Amino acid sequence: MATIPVNEPWITQQEIDSVTQQLAGGWISSESPVVAEFEQAFAKACDRAHGIAVSNGTLAIDLSIAALNLSPGDQVIVPAFTIISCVNQILREGAVPIFIDSDPLTWNLDVRQLEGAISDKTKGIVAPHIYGLPVDMDPLLLVARKYNLWVLEDAAEAHGLRYYGRPCGSFGTVSTFSFYANKNITSGEGGMVLTDDGEIAERLRSLRNLAFQKHRRFVHEELGWNARMTGIQAALALPQLGRLEEIVARRREVGRIYREELRNIPGVELAPEGIEASANDYWVVGAVLSFYPTAANELAVLLANRGVGTRPFFFPLHLQPAILSRGLGGSLGDFPTAEKLGMNGIYFPNGLGTPLESIRETARNVRISISEIAEKSSP
Ligand SMILES: *Cc1c(COP(=O)(O)O)cnc(C)c1O
């Protein structure tokens, strides 16, 4: 039985030609001019002054946190429901993530809970746009301004997504992107930081390149990373920027197919088709099952046996072993929405490269499998 993977990339002849041109021209490292070309085009698409291409989305966050100058004991507000990449570098620097819960409707950080989490040690807010809808940025930015906090906008899942018409990636003190294989634009692995702050941009360029110095290259005043993006990666990503509207439209079409198939099933919660600020772009098509605690796991096994790939939702950060072992995090019950999403959420194949006919068949398969799981919970 053919397996329908949870993701398949959409690579066109344009991308193949663009990469081939790099290879034929002998440009294989980060020295290729196409890296700067991609940085400028990407920054422009988000109305930002500077783009700094890096080797993945996690390092885009790590370097940004390093450039924002935390001290041990400083606090940063982070939603409990997000990827661990949002807190790695905060923890490595001895700073403290303060978790808040998510909005049960949008699955994004609940902006109403921000002020209650602020203390005199708070330095910033990490705001990831989750699974296809934007964070409510306007009230978030008001709170940030009021308390003089920086904002790290994690737009790894939000290329081409808009908040009241303004591009995601245009809001943060720094805004980060990933170009992993399942993102709206991919370079296989890759990332980007956008900012309007020239000093931060300069610092990021230094940190991604081992903090080499202009005048004494091999004398280092601080520890950097090798987080450089190659020309091959930039050449792969660049043409997709021109197709971004088409890519987002495709995501929405796939989302629509699943919505029709999975609508009105008691015990199955889907993300809303849209909110006032934006239509959902269904970066993932997920469902939260409330039949019984192991329903999402059982559905994953059932679908795997039928050749359909799935993924569980993010696991809540306040319950992560790697965070609890540092004496941070929290307990079960602290953030009920994050816990509900993390324990009961599952997402389905929505690859940009998967034919729509396969998506339709898979969505039917998902509906049938869900009803089989649901039957087990009724007497
Ligand atoms: C994918 C993702 C990242 C990490 O990007 P990588 O390129 O995989 O390191 C960070 N934040 C969010 C919200 C993501 O979805």
Coordinates of N, CA and C in Angstrom, one line a residue, residues 5 25 34 53 109 135 212 222 239 287 336 348:
P5 N 2.8 10.4 2.7 CA 3.5 11.1 3.8 C 2.8 12.3 4.3
G25 N 27.9 27.1 -12.2 CA 28.7 28.3 -12.1 C 29.8 28.1 -11.0
V34 N 23.9 34.7 -4.7 CA 22.5 34.4 -4.6 C 22.0 34.5 -3.1
A53 N 20.3 35.4 6.3 CA 20.0 34.0 6.0 C 20.9 33.1 6.9
L109 N -0.6 31.9 21.2 CA -0.5 32.4 22.6 C -1.6 33.4 22.8
V135 N -0.7 35.2 15.3 CA -0.9 35.7 16.6 C -1.6 37.1 16.6
F212 N 34.0 36.1 13.2 CA 35.2 36.6 12.6 C 35.2 38.1 12.6
E222 N 34.0 37.2 20.7 CA 32.9 36.4 21.3 C 32.7 35.1 20.6
P239 N 13.2 31.1 -6.1 CA 12.1 31.1 -7.0 C 10.7 30.9 -6.3
A287 N -6.4 18.2 13.9 CA -7.7 18.0 14.6 C -7.4 17.6 16.0
P336 N -4.1 24.5 30.6 CA -5.1 23.5 30.1 C -5.2 23.5 28.6
F348 N -2.5 15.8 9.6 CA -2.7 14.9 8.5 C -1.9 15.3 7.3

